CSV table of C-alpha atoms and ligand atoms in Angstrom, one decimal:
chain,number,residue,atom,x,y,z
A,1,MET,CA,-1.0,-4.7,-25.7
A,2,ALA,CA,-1.6,-7.5,-23.2
A,3,ALA,CA,0.0,-7.3,-19.8
A,4,PRO,CA,3.0,-9.6,-19.4
A,5,TYR,CA,2.7,-12.9,-17.6
A,6,ILE,CA,4.8,-12.7,-14.4
A,7,VAL,CA,6.6,-15.7,-13.1
A,8,THR,CA,8.4,-15.5,-9.7
A,9,ILE,CA,10.8,-18.1,-8.4
A,10,SER,CA,10.7,-17.8,-4.6
A,11,SER,CA,11.7,-19.8,-1.6
A,12,GLU,CA,13.0,-18.8,1.8
A,13,LYS,CA,15.7,-21.4,1.5
A,14,GLY,CA,18.9,-20.6,-0.2
A,15,GLY,CA,20.7,-23.0,-2.5
A,16,VAL,CA,17.5,-24.8,-3.7
A,17,GLY,CA,18.1,-23.8,-7.3
A,18,LYS,CA,16.1,-20.6,-7.7
A,19,THR,CA,18.6,-18.6,-9.7
A,20,THR,CA,19.5,-21.6,-11.8
A,21,LEU,CA,15.9,-22.2,-12.6
A,22,ALA,CA,15.1,-18.5,-13.3
A,23,THR,CA,18.0,-17.9,-15.6
A,24,ASN,CA,17.6,-21.2,-17.5
A,25,LEU,CA,13.8,-20.9,-17.7
A,26,ALA,CA,14.3,-17.6,-19.6
A,27,ILE,CA,16.6,-19.2,-22.1
A,28,TYR,CA,14.3,-22.3,-22.6
A,29,LEU,CA,11.3,-20.1,-23.1
A,30,LYS,CA,13.1,-18.1,-25.7
A,31,ALA,CA,14.3,-21.4,-27.4
A,32,LEU,CA,10.8,-22.7,-27.4
A,33,HIS,CA,9.3,-19.5,-28.9
A,34,GLU,CA,11.7,-17.2,-30.6
A,35,ASP,CA,9.2,-14.4,-30.9
A,36,LEU,CA,8.2,-14.4,-27.3
A,37,SER,CA,9.5,-11.5,-25.4
A,38,VAL,CA,11.2,-12.8,-22.2
A,39,THR,CA,12.4,-10.4,-19.5
A,40,LEU,CA,14.4,-11.5,-16.5
A,41,LEU,CA,15.2,-9.6,-13.3
A,42,SER,CA,16.6,-10.5,-9.9
A,43,PHE,CA,16.2,-9.1,-6.5
A,44,ASP,CA,19.1,-11.2,-5.2
A,45,ASN,CA,22.3,-9.3,-4.4
A,46,HIS,CA,24.5,-11.4,-6.6
A,47,PHE,CA,24.9,-10.6,-10.3
A,48,SER,CA,24.3,-14.0,-11.9
A,49,VAL,CA,21.7,-12.5,-14.3
A,50,ASP,CA,24.1,-9.8,-15.5
A,51,GLN,CA,27.0,-12.2,-15.7
A,52,MET,CA,25.0,-14.7,-17.7
A,53,PHE,CA,23.2,-12.4,-20.1
A,54,ARG,CA,25.1,-9.1,-20.5
A,55,LEU,CA,26.6,-8.7,-24.0
A,56,LYS,CA,30.1,-7.4,-24.1
A,57,ARG,CA,31.0,-3.7,-24.5
A,58,LYS,CA,27.7,-2.3,-23.3
A,59,GLU,CA,27.5,1.4,-22.5
A,60,THR,CA,26.7,2.1,-18.9
A,61,PRO,CA,23.3,0.8,-17.9
A,62,LYS,CA,20.5,3.3,-17.6
A,63,GLY,CA,19.5,1.9,-14.2
A,64,ASP,CA,18.8,-1.3,-12.3
A,65,VAL,CA,16.0,-3.1,-10.5
A,66,SER,CA,16.0,-0.6,-7.6
A,67,ASP,CA,14.7,2.0,-10.0
A,68,LEU,CA,11.5,0.0,-10.4
A,69,PHE,CA,10.7,1.3,-6.9
A,70,THR,CA,11.6,4.9,-7.5
A,71,GLY,CA,9.3,5.6,-10.4
A,72,ALA,CA,11.4,4.6,-13.5
A,73,SER,CA,9.6,2.8,-16.3
A,74,PRO,CA,10.7,-0.8,-16.7
A,75,ASN,CA,11.0,-0.1,-20.5
A,76,GLU,CA,13.9,2.3,-19.9
A,77,LEU,CA,15.8,-0.2,-17.7
A,78,ILE,CA,15.7,-3.1,-20.1
A,79,GLU,CA,18.9,-4.4,-21.7
A,80,THR,CA,18.8,-7.0,-24.5
A,81,GLY,CA,21.2,-9.8,-23.6
A,82,GLU,CA,22.5,-13.1,-24.8
A,83,TYR,CA,20.0,-15.6,-26.3
A,84,GLY,CA,17.6,-12.8,-27.0
A,85,VAL,CA,16.7,-12.6,-23.4
A,86,GLN,CA,16.0,-9.1,-22.0
A,87,PHE,CA,17.1,-8.3,-18.5
A,88,ILE,CA,17.0,-5.5,-16.0
A,89,PRO,CA,20.4,-5.1,-14.4
A,90,SER,CA,20.8,-6.2,-10.8
A,91,CYS,CA,21.6,-4.0,-7.8
A,92,ASN,CA,23.6,-4.5,-4.6
A,93,ARG,CA,22.0,-1.6,-2.7
A,94,LEU,CA,18.6,-3.2,-2.2
A,95,SER,CA,19.3,-4.0,1.4
A,96,MET,CA,19.6,-0.3,2.1
A,97,MET,CA,16.3,0.5,0.4
A,98,ARG,CA,14.4,-2.2,2.2
A,99,ARG,CA,13.7,0.0,5.3
A,100,ASP,CA,12.0,2.7,3.2
A,101,LEU,CA,9.7,0.4,1.3
A,102,ASP,CA,6.5,-1.0,2.6
A,103,ASP,CA,4.1,-1.2,-0.3
A,104,PRO,CA,4.0,-4.7,-1.8
A,105,ALA,CA,2.1,-3.3,-4.9
A,106,ALA,CA,4.8,-0.9,-6.1
A,107,LEU,CA,6.3,-3.4,-8.6
A,108,ALA,CA,2.8,-4.4,-9.9
A,109,ARG,CA,2.1,-0.7,-10.5
A,110,ALA,CA,5.4,-0.1,-12.3
A,111,LEU,CA,5.0,-3.1,-14.5
A,112,ALA,CA,1.3,-2.3,-15.2
A,113,LYS,CA,2.3,1.1,-16.5
A,114,SER,CA,5.0,-0.3,-18.8
A,115,THR,CA,4.5,-1.7,-22.3
A,116,LEU,CA,6.3,-4.9,-21.5
A,117,ASP,CA,4.6,-8.0,-22.9
A,118,GLY,CA,5.5,-11.7,-23.1
A,119,ILE,CA,6.8,-13.3,-19.9
A,120,VAL,CA,8.7,-11.7,-17.1
A,121,ILE,CA,10.7,-13.9,-14.8
A,122,ILE,CA,11.7,-12.7,-11.3
A,123,ASP,CA,14.4,-14.3,-9.2
A,124,THR,CA,14.3,-13.5,-5.5
A,125,ARG,CA,16.4,-13.6,-2.4
A,126,PRO,CA,15.9,-16.5,0.0
A,127,ASP,CA,13.8,-14.2,2.2
A,128,LEU,CA,10.3,-12.9,2.2
A,129,ASP,CA,11.6,-9.3,2.2
A,130,ILE,CA,9.7,-6.4,0.6
A,131,PHE,CA,11.2,-7.1,-2.8
A,132,THR,CA,10.1,-10.7,-2.7
A,133,GLN,CA,6.7,-9.5,-1.5
A,134,ASN,CA,6.5,-7.2,-4.5
A,135,ALA,CA,7.3,-10.0,-6.9
A,136,LEU,CA,4.8,-12.3,-5.3
A,137,TYR,CA,2.1,-9.6,-5.4
A,138,ALA,CA,2.5,-9.1,-9.1
A,139,SER,CA,2.7,-12.8,-10.1
A,140,ASP,CA,0.6,-15.0,-12.3
A,141,ARG,CA,2.8,-18.0,-11.4
A,142,VAL,CA,5.0,-18.5,-8.3
A,143,ILE,CA,7.3,-21.5,-8.5
A,144,VAL,CA,8.6,-22.6,-5.1
A,145,PRO,CA,11.6,-24.9,-5.5
A,146,VAL,CA,11.9,-27.3,-2.7
A,147,LYS,CA,14.7,-29.8,-2.2
A,148,ASP,CA,13.8,-31.3,1.2
A,149,ALA,CA,11.3,-31.4,4.0
A,150,PRO,CA,12.6,-28.1,5.7
A,151,SER,CA,12.3,-26.2,2.5
A,152,MET,CA,8.8,-27.5,2.1
A,153,ASP,CA,7.9,-26.2,5.6
A,154,ASN,CA,9.1,-22.7,4.6
A,155,CYS,CA,6.5,-22.6,1.9
A,156,ARG,CA,3.9,-21.9,4.5
A,157,HIS,CA,5.1,-18.3,4.8
A,158,ILE,CA,4.5,-17.7,1.1
A,159,TYR,CA,1.0,-19.1,1.3
A,160,ASP,CA,0.4,-16.9,4.4
A,161,PHE,CA,1.5,-13.9,2.4
A,162,PHE,CA,-1.1,-14.7,-0.3
A,163,ASP,CA,-3.8,-15.2,2.3
A,164,ALA,CA,-2.9,-12.0,4.2
A,165,HIS,CA,-3.2,-9.9,1.1
A,166,GLY,CA,-6.4,-11.5,-0.1
A,167,LEU,CA,-4.7,-13.0,-3.1
A,168,SER,CA,-5.8,-16.2,-4.7
A,169,ARG,CA,-3.5,-19.1,-4.1
A,170,LYS,CA,-3.9,-20.2,-7.7
A,171,PRO,CA,-0.5,-19.0,-8.9
A,172,LEU,CA,1.4,-21.1,-6.3
A,173,ARG,CA,3.2,-24.2,-7.4
A,174,ILE,CA,5.8,-26.4,-5.7
A,175,LEU,CA,8.7,-27.7,-7.9
A,176,PRO,CA,11.0,-30.4,-6.4
A,177,CYS,CA,14.5,-29.4,-7.3
A,178,LEU,CA,18.0,-30.8,-6.8
A,179,VAL,CA,16.4,-34.2,-6.6
A,180,ASP,CA,19.0,-36.9,-6.1
A,181,GLY,CA,18.1,-39.8,-8.4
A,182,ARG,CA,20.5,-42.1,-6.6
A,183,ILE,CA,18.4,-42.2,-3.5
A,184,HIS,CA,15.8,-45.0,-3.3
A,185,PHE,CA,13.4,-45.8,-0.4
A,186,ASP,CA,11.5,-48.9,0.4
A,187,GLY,CA,7.8,-48.5,0.7
A,188,PRO,CA,5.2,-46.5,-1.2
A,189,PHE,CA,7.5,-43.5,-2.0
A,190,ARG,CA,10.3,-44.9,-4.1
A,191,ASP,CA,12.5,-41.8,-4.3
A,192,PRO,CA,12.9,-38.2,-3.0
A,193,TYR,CA,10.7,-36.8,-5.8
A,194,GLN,CA,7.8,-39.1,-4.9
A,195,LEU,CA,8.2,-38.3,-1.3
A,196,LEU,CA,8.4,-34.5,-1.8
A,197,LYS,CA,5.3,-34.6,-4.0
A,198,ALA,CA,3.5,-36.6,-1.3
A,199,TYR,CA,4.5,-34.0,1.3
A,200,ALA,CA,3.3,-31.2,-0.9
A,201,ILE,CA,-0.1,-32.8,-1.6
A,202,ASN,CA,-0.5,-33.7,2.0
A,203,ARG,CA,-0.1,-30.0,2.9
A,204,GLY,CA,-2.5,-28.9,0.2
A,205,TYR,CA,0.2,-27.4,-2.1
A,206,ARG,CA,-0.1,-27.8,-5.8
A,207,CYS,CA,2.9,-29.0,-7.8
A,208,MET,CA,4.3,-28.2,-11.2
A,209,GLU,CA,4.6,-31.4,-13.3
A,210,GLY,CA,7.9,-33.1,-13.0
A,211,TYR,CA,11.0,-32.0,-11.1
A,212,ILE,CA,14.6,-30.8,-11.6
A,213,ALA,CA,17.2,-33.5,-10.9
A,214,LYS,CA,20.5,-32.9,-9.1
A,215,SER,CA,23.2,-33.1,-11.7
A,216,PRO,CA,26.9,-32.8,-11.3
A,217,LYS,CA,27.1,-31.5,-14.8
A,218,VAL,CA,24.6,-28.7,-14.1
A,219,GLU,CA,26.5,-27.8,-10.9
A,220,SER,CA,29.7,-27.5,-12.8
A,221,LEU,CA,28.2,-24.9,-15.2
A,222,ASN,CA,29.0,-22.0,-12.9
A,223,THR,CA,32.4,-23.3,-11.9
A,224,ASN,CA,34.9,-23.0,-14.7
A,225,PRO,CA,38.2,-21.3,-15.5
A,226,GLU,CA,36.4,-18.6,-17.5
A,227,GLY,CA,34.4,-17.6,-14.5
A,228,LYS,CA,31.2,-17.8,-16.5
A,229,ILE,CA,27.8,-19.2,-15.9
A,230,TYR,CA,26.8,-21.5,-18.7
A,231,PRO,CA,23.2,-22.3,-19.6
A,232,VAL,CA,22.0,-25.9,-19.4
A,233,LEU,CA,20.6,-25.5,-22.9
A,234,THR,CA,24.0,-24.9,-24.5
A,235,HIS,CA,26.3,-26.7,-22.1
A,236,GLY,CA,24.2,-29.5,-20.5
A,237,ARG,CA,22.1,-30.8,-23.4
A,238,HIS,CA,22.8,-34.4,-22.5
A,239,THR,CA,21.6,-34.1,-18.9
A,240,GLU,CA,18.1,-35.1,-17.8
A,241,VAL,CA,17.9,-31.5,-16.4
A,242,HIS,CA,17.7,-30.4,-20.1
A,243,VAL,CA,14.6,-32.4,-20.6
A,244,GLN,CA,13.2,-31.3,-17.3
A,245,MET,CA,13.8,-27.6,-17.9
A,246,THR,CA,12.2,-28.0,-21.3
A,247,HIS,CA,9.1,-29.5,-19.7
A,248,VAL,CA,8.9,-26.7,-17.1
A,249,ALA,CA,9.3,-24.0,-19.7
A,250,ARG,CA,6.6,-25.6,-21.8
A,251,GLN,CA,4.2,-25.7,-18.9
A,252,ILE,CA,4.9,-22.0,-18.2
A,253,TYR,CA,4.3,-21.1,-21.8
A,254,LEU,CA,1.0,-23.0,-21.9
A,255,ASN,CA,-0.1,-21.5,-18.7
A,256,SER,CA,0.7,-18.0,-20.0
A,257,ILE,CA,-1.5,-18.4,-23.1
A,258,ASP,CA,-4.2,-20.1,-21.1
A,259,THR,CA,-5.0,-17.4,-18.5
A,260,ASP,CA,-8.1,-15.3,-19.1
A,261,GLN,CA,-6.9,-12.4,-17.1
A,262,ARG,CA,-3.4,-11.8,-16.1
A,263,ARG,CA,-2.5,-10.6,-12.7
A,264,LEU,CA,-1.5,-7.1,-13.8
A,265,GLU,CA,-4.8,-6.7,-15.6
A,266,GLU,CA,-6.6,-7.9,-12.5
A,267,TYR,CA,-4.5,-5.4,-10.5
A,268,LEU,CA,-5.4,-2.6,-12.8
A,269,ALA,CA,-9.1,-3.4,-12.6
A,270,GLU,CA,-8.8,-3.4,-8.8
A,271,MET,CA,-7.1,0.0,-9.0
A,272,VAL,CA,-9.9,1.4,-11.2
A,273,HIS,CA,-12.5,0.0,-8.8
A,274,ALA,CA,-10.7,1.5,-5.8
A,275,GLU,CA,-10.5,4.8,-7.5
A,276,GLN,CA,-14.2,4.7,-8.2
A,277,GLU,CA,-14.9,3.9,-4.5
A,278,HIS,CA,-12.7,6.8,-3.4
A,279,GLN,CA,-14.5,9.1,-5.8
A,280,SER,CA,-17.9,8.1,-4.6
A,281,ALA,CA,-16.9,8.3,-1.0
A,282,TYR,CA,-15.7,11.8,-1.7
A,283,GLU,CA,-18.8,12.8,-3.5
A,284,LYS,CA,-20.9,11.5,-0.6
A,285,ARG,CA,-19.0,13.6,1.9
A,286,ARG,CA,-19.3,16.6,-0.5
A,287,SER,CA,-23.0,16.2,-0.9
A,288,ASN,CA,-23.6,16.0,2.9
A,289,LEU,CA,-22.1,19.4,3.5
A,290,GLN,CA,-24.2,22.2,5.0
A,291,PRO,CA,-24.5,24.9,2.4
A,292,GLY,CA,-23.6,27.9,4.6
A,293,CYS,CA,-21.1,28.9,7.2
A,294,LEU,CA,-22.0,27.1,10.3
A,295,VAL,CA,-21.7,30.3,12.3
A,296,CYS,CA,-23.1,33.1,10.1
A,297,GLY,CA,-25.0,31.1,7.5
A,298,LYS,CA,-23.4,32.9,4.6
A,299,PRO,CA,-23.3,30.5,1.6
A,300,LEU,CA,-20.0,28.7,1.3
A,301,VAL,CA,-20.8,25.5,-0.5
A,302,ASP,CA,-22.3,25.1,-3.9
A,303,LYS,CA,-22.0,22.6,-6.7
A,304,GLU,CA,-18.8,23.9,-8.1
A,305,VAL,CA,-16.9,25.6,-5.3
A,306,ILE,CA,-16.3,25.6,-1.6
A,307,GLY,CA,-15.2,28.8,0.2
A,308,PRO,CA,-13.9,31.1,1.2
A,309,ALA,CA,-13.7,28.8,4.2
A,310,GLY,CA,-11.4,28.7,7.2
A,311,TYR,CA,-12.4,25.6,9.0
A,312,PHE,CA,-14.1,22.3,8.4
A,313,ALA,CA,-16.3,20.8,11.1
A,314,GLN,CA,-18.1,17.5,11.7
A,315,SER,CA,-20.2,16.3,14.5
A,316,SER,CA,-19.2,13.1,16.1
A,317,ASP,CA,-22.6,11.5,15.5
A,318,LEU,CA,-22.0,12.4,11.8
A,319,ARG,CA,-25.2,14.2,11.5
A,320,VAL,CA,-23.7,17.5,10.5
A,321,SER,CA,-20.6,18.5,8.5
A,322,GLY,CA,-19.7,21.8,6.9
A,323,TYR,CA,-17.4,24.8,6.8
A,324,LEU,CA,-16.9,28.0,8.8
A,325,GLU,CA,-15.5,31.2,7.7
A,326,GLU,CA,-12.2,31.9,9.3
A,327,GLU,CA,-13.2,35.2,10.8
A,328,CYS,CA,-16.4,33.7,12.3
A,329,PHE,CA,-14.6,31.0,14.1
A,330,ASN,CA,-11.6,33.0,15.2
A,331,SER,CA,-13.6,35.8,16.7
A,332,LEU,CA,-16.0,33.3,18.4
A,333,VAL,CA,-13.0,31.6,20.0
A,334,PHE,CA,-11.6,34.9,21.2
A,335,ARG,CA,-14.8,36.3,22.5
A,336,HIS,CA,-16.1,33.3,24.3
A,337,PHE,CA,-13.1,31.2,25.3
A,338,TYR,CA,-10.1,33.5,25.4
A,339,GLY,CA,-12.2,36.2,27.2
A,340,ALA,CA,-11.3,39.1,24.9
A,341,LYS,CA,-13.2,42.1,26.3
A,342,ARG,CA,-12.5,44.4,23.4
A,343,THR,CA,-12.8,43.7,19.7
A,344,ILE,CA,-9.4,42.8,18.4
A,345,GLU,CA,-8.1,44.9,15.6
A,346,ALA,CA,-7.5,43.1,12.3
A,347,HIS,CA,-3.7,43.8,12.4
A,348,ASP,CA,-3.2,42.7,16.0
A,349,PRO,CA,-0.4,40.1,16.1
A,350,ILE,CA,-2.5,37.9,18.3
A,351,TRP,CA,-4.5,36.9,15.2
A,352,ASP,CA,-1.4,35.7,13.4
A,353,LEU,CA,-0.3,33.8,16.5
A,354,PHE,CA,-3.7,32.1,16.7
A,355,ARG,CA,-3.8,31.4,12.9
A,356,GLU,CA,-0.4,29.8,13.2
A,357,THR,CA,-1.2,27.5,16.0
A,358,ALA,CA,-4.6,26.7,14.5
A,359,GLN,CA,-2.8,25.1,11.5
A,360,ARG,CA,-1.5,22.4,13.8
A,361,SER,CA,-4.6,22.0,16.0
A,362,TYR,CA,-8.0,20.4,16.1
A,363,PHE,CA,-10.7,22.2,18.1
A,364,LEU,CA,-13.5,20.4,19.8
A,365,LEU,CA,-16.8,21.6,21.3
A,366,GLN,CA,-18.8,19.4,23.7
A,367,ARG,CA,-21.2,19.7,26.6
A,368,ALA,CA,-19.1,19.8,29.8
A,369,PRO,CA,-19.4,16.7,31.9
A,370,HIS,CA,-22.3,16.4,34.4
A,371,THR,CA,-24.2,19.3,33.0
A,372,ARG,CA,-27.1,17.5,31.4
A,373,ASN,CA,-29.6,19.7,33.2
A,374,PHE,CA,-31.0,22.3,30.9
A,375,TYR,CA,-30.5,25.2,33.3
A,376,GLN,CA,-26.9,24.5,34.0
A,377,GLN,CA,-25.6,23.6,30.5
A,378,LYS,CA,-21.9,24.2,30.1
A,379,LEU,CA,-19.8,24.0,27.1
A,380,SER,CA,-16.2,22.8,26.9
A,381,PHE,CA,-13.8,23.9,24.3
A,382,TYR,CA,-10.7,21.7,23.7
A,383,ARG,CA,-7.6,22.0,21.7
A,384,PHE,CA,-5.9,18.8,20.4
A,385,ASP,CA,-2.6,18.5,18.6
A,386,ASP,CA,-2.1,16.9,15.2
A,387,ASN,CA,-1.8,13.5,16.8
A,388,GLY,CA,-5.2,13.9,18.6
A,389,LEU,CA,-3.7,14.5,22.1
A,390,GLU,CA,-5.3,17.1,24.3
A,391,VAL,CA,-3.4,20.4,24.6
A,392,SER,CA,-5.9,22.5,26.6
A,393,HIS,CA,-9.5,22.9,27.5
A,394,LYS,CA,-11.8,25.5,28.9
A,395,THR,CA,-15.4,25.4,30.1
A,396,ILE,CA,-18.0,28.1,29.9
A,397,GLU,CA,-21.6,28.5,31.1
A,398,LEU,CA,-24.1,28.5,28.4
A,399,GLN,CA,-26.8,30.3,30.3
A,400,GLU,CA,-24.9,33.4,29.9
A,401,PHE,CA,-25.8,33.3,26.3
A,402,GLU,CA,-29.5,32.8,26.9
A,403,LYS,CA,-29.5,36.0,28.9
A,404,ARG,CA,-27.5,37.8,26.2
A,405,LEU,CA,-29.9,36.4,23.7
A,406,LEU,CA,-32.8,37.8,25.7
A,407,SER,CA,-31.1,41.1,26.0
A,408,LYS,CA,-30.9,40.9,22.2
A,409,GLU,CA,-27.2,40.8,22.1
A,410,ARG,CA,-26.3,38.8,19.1
A,411,SER,CA,-24.4,35.7,19.8
A,412,ASP,CA,-22.3,33.8,17.3
A,413,LEU,CA,-22.0,30.7,19.5
A,414,TYR,CA,-25.8,30.1,19.5
A,415,PRO,CA,-26.3,29.7,15.8
A,416,LEU,CA,-23.3,27.4,15.6
A,417,LEU,CA,-24.7,25.1,18.3
A,418,GLU,CA,-28.1,25.3,16.8
A,419,ARG,CA,-26.7,24.1,13.5
A,420,THR,CA,-24.6,21.4,15.0
A,421,LEU,CA,-25.0,20.1,18.6
A,422,PHE,CA,-28.4,21.3,19.9
A,423,ASP,CA,-31.3,19.0,19.7
A,424,ALA,CA,-34.8,20.3,18.9
A,425,GLN,CA,-35.2,21.6,22.5
A,426,GLY,CA,-32.0,23.6,22.4
A,427,ARG,CA,-30.2,21.0,24.5
A,428,LEU,CA,-26.7,19.8,24.1
A,429,GLY,CA,-26.6,16.1,23.4
A,430,ASP,CA,-23.7,13.7,23.8
A,431,ALA,CA,-22.1,14.4,20.4
A,432,PHE,CA,-19.2,16.7,20.0
A,433,LEU,CA,-18.1,19.0,17.1
A,434,LEU,CA,-14.5,18.6,15.8
A,435,LEU,CA,-13.0,21.4,13.8
A,436,ARG,CA,-9.9,21.6,11.6
A,437,LYS,CA,-8.3,24.5,9.8
A,438,VAL,CA,-8.4,24.0,6.0
A,439,SER,CA,-6.3,25.4,3.2
A,440,SER,CA,-7.9,28.5,1.8
A,441,ASP,CA,-6.9,27.5,-1.7
A,442,LEU,CA,-8.5,24.1,-1.5
A,443,PRO,CA,-10.9,23.7,1.4
A,444,GLU,CA,-12.3,20.4,-0.1
A,445,GLU,CA,-8.9,18.8,0.3
A,446,ILE,CA,-9.9,17.7,3.8
A,447,LEU,CA,-12.6,15.6,2.2
A,448,PHE,CA,-10.1,13.5,0.2
A,449,ASP,CA,-9.7,10.0,1.4
A,450,GLN,CA,-6.4,10.2,3.2
A,451,ASN,CA,-7.0,13.6,4.8
A,452,PHE,CA,-10.4,12.6,5.8
A,453,ALA,CA,-9.0,9.4,7.3
A,454,SER,CA,-6.7,11.5,9.4
A,455,PHE,CA,-9.5,13.7,10.5
A,456,SER,CA,-11.6,10.7,11.4
A,457,ALA,CA,-8.7,9.1,13.3
A,458,VAL,CA,-8.3,12.3,15.4
A,459,MET,CA,-12.1,12.2,16.0
A,460,ALA,CA,-11.8,8.6,17.3
A,461,LYS,CA,-8.8,9.4,19.4
A,462,ALA,CA,-10.2,12.5,20.9
A,463,SER,CA,-13.4,10.8,21.9
A,464,THR,CA,-11.4,8.3,24.0
A,465,GLN,CA,-9.9,11.2,26.0
A,466,LEU,CA,-13.1,13.1,26.7
A,467,PRO,CA,-14.5,12.8,30.2
B,501,LIG,N1,20.0,-29.2,-11.0
B,501,LIG,C1,21.1,-28.9,-10.3
B,501,LIG,N2,22.0,-29.9,-10.1
B,501,LIG,C2,23.1,-29.7,-9.4
B,501,LIG,N3,23.4,-28.5,-8.9
B,501,LIG,C3,22.6,-27.5,-9.1
B,501,LIG,C4,21.4,-27.6,-9.8
B,501,LIG,N4,20.7,-26.4,-9.8
B,501,LIG,C5,21.5,-25.6,-9.1
B,501,LIG,N5,22.6,-26.2,-8.6
B,501,LIG,C6,23.7,-25.7,-7.8
B,501,LIG,O1,23.2,-25.4,-6.5
B,501,LIG,C7,23.7,-24.2,-6.0
B,501,LIG,C8,22.6,-23.3,-5.7
B,501,LIG,O2,21.8,-23.0,-6.8
B,501,LIG,P1,21.1,-21.6,-7.0
B,501,LIG,O3,20.4,-21.6,-8.3
B,501,LIG,O4,22.1,-20.5,-6.8
B,501,LIG,O5,20.1,-21.6,-5.8
B,501,LIG,P2,19.4,-20.4,-5.0
B,501,LIG,O6,19.2,-19.3,-6.0
B,501,LIG,O7,18.1,-21.0,-4.6
B,501,LIG,O8,20.3,-20.0,-3.9
B,501,LIG,C9,24.6,-23.7,-7.1
B,501,LIG,O9,25.9,-24.0,-6.8
B,501,LIG,C10,24.1,-24.3,-8.4
B,501,LIG,O10,25.1,-24.5,-9.3
B,502,LIG,MG1,19.8,-17.3,-5.9
């Protein structure tokens, strides 16, 4: 099934006729094409949509527009209303949710997963809040009603939103609304419509054909003793607004059958592409891994599995990345940096303490400052917290190890440095090695996009704090 064609009515100005246009457009589309599925929803905090379309004696609604942002499927929320128009009930708690939402693509995702088709019309608040942004992001067509020069100036923010998100400006259309036919000007622009259109064109904005006139009859349709909101189609047939609404609806319908690829389809294609990029970035990281433990060399990484590994490490020059066994790294740290003279027994509580703090730490090895000379190489060992801020550091002489090496005492630090930071002459370069504890169940988790981005962010932040 084809994705629905999404039309958003948006303007940062209130009282320009958004809700009137959105609700009537739904009815006119349905009148033009009985078989067309038309779904309406509003992010405004009044209940015009529900008032106008809800059939009497409905059981309690299954949800409302806020549920589109909490994982509900649009299909489950839809109610069939008057005139055959479907709608999703409105919600007056949106302002409370606003703080917690920051993804403008959430609605596009929800709609793309649904089996909705036909045309979806979205009414918005006079605000570029996160709900309006979500509507704009998902739209094939955005109608911006303008009634005067100030409301035209406000359009700029909508255009800026499209530019900022790399969206094509093609969906955007100005529609002069509440145009007062009694006003006439001398000069080239005879009336407010001509003038608004000229303003729009002058600013590089494209317009819908025609306009919506200001009509006392239309204004009276939501002020009556019954407290109802009547459609122009049924109660204002003799107004020019009736003809104008018909014309707008016809344009929207023709646009909808004329698009090669609808916005939601484009969005889905973007998602698939992004997913492929993630996958290939992951695979690249995976294939760059050293096969063995960076300390003892024991095989840890093969085609299928990684582990058992305790730590992930990458050099800041990105030449080396791989895993270390937990034991290897822990005992290396104790031996060389925490100065443990004796071997620590497996059940010693100090291990647990270290393991526990390691979960929340990044470790870093780098040549100590001002020790470029081969014979006085020193190595610094840092601990950073989760936010990449230094917690502690300690520096040791590396020559010690050479002596030990000569005296045939086996060192575990040497092979680690050889595999990561030493150059061909056994000298420490400028790069550092950053290490992070990994989950024993899924050591490759750290290579996933978001986790790896955090690791890289700490790497960048740590490097700014090193001497
Ligand atoms: N074509 C029109 N002629 C006269 N009054 C209109 C027209 N369209 C809307 N109105 C009136 O203008 C006011 C604001 O309209 P509304 O659709 O609620 O605007 P918005 O949603 O932009 O705030 C309402 O009182 C409405 O009845
Ligand atoms: Mg409104």
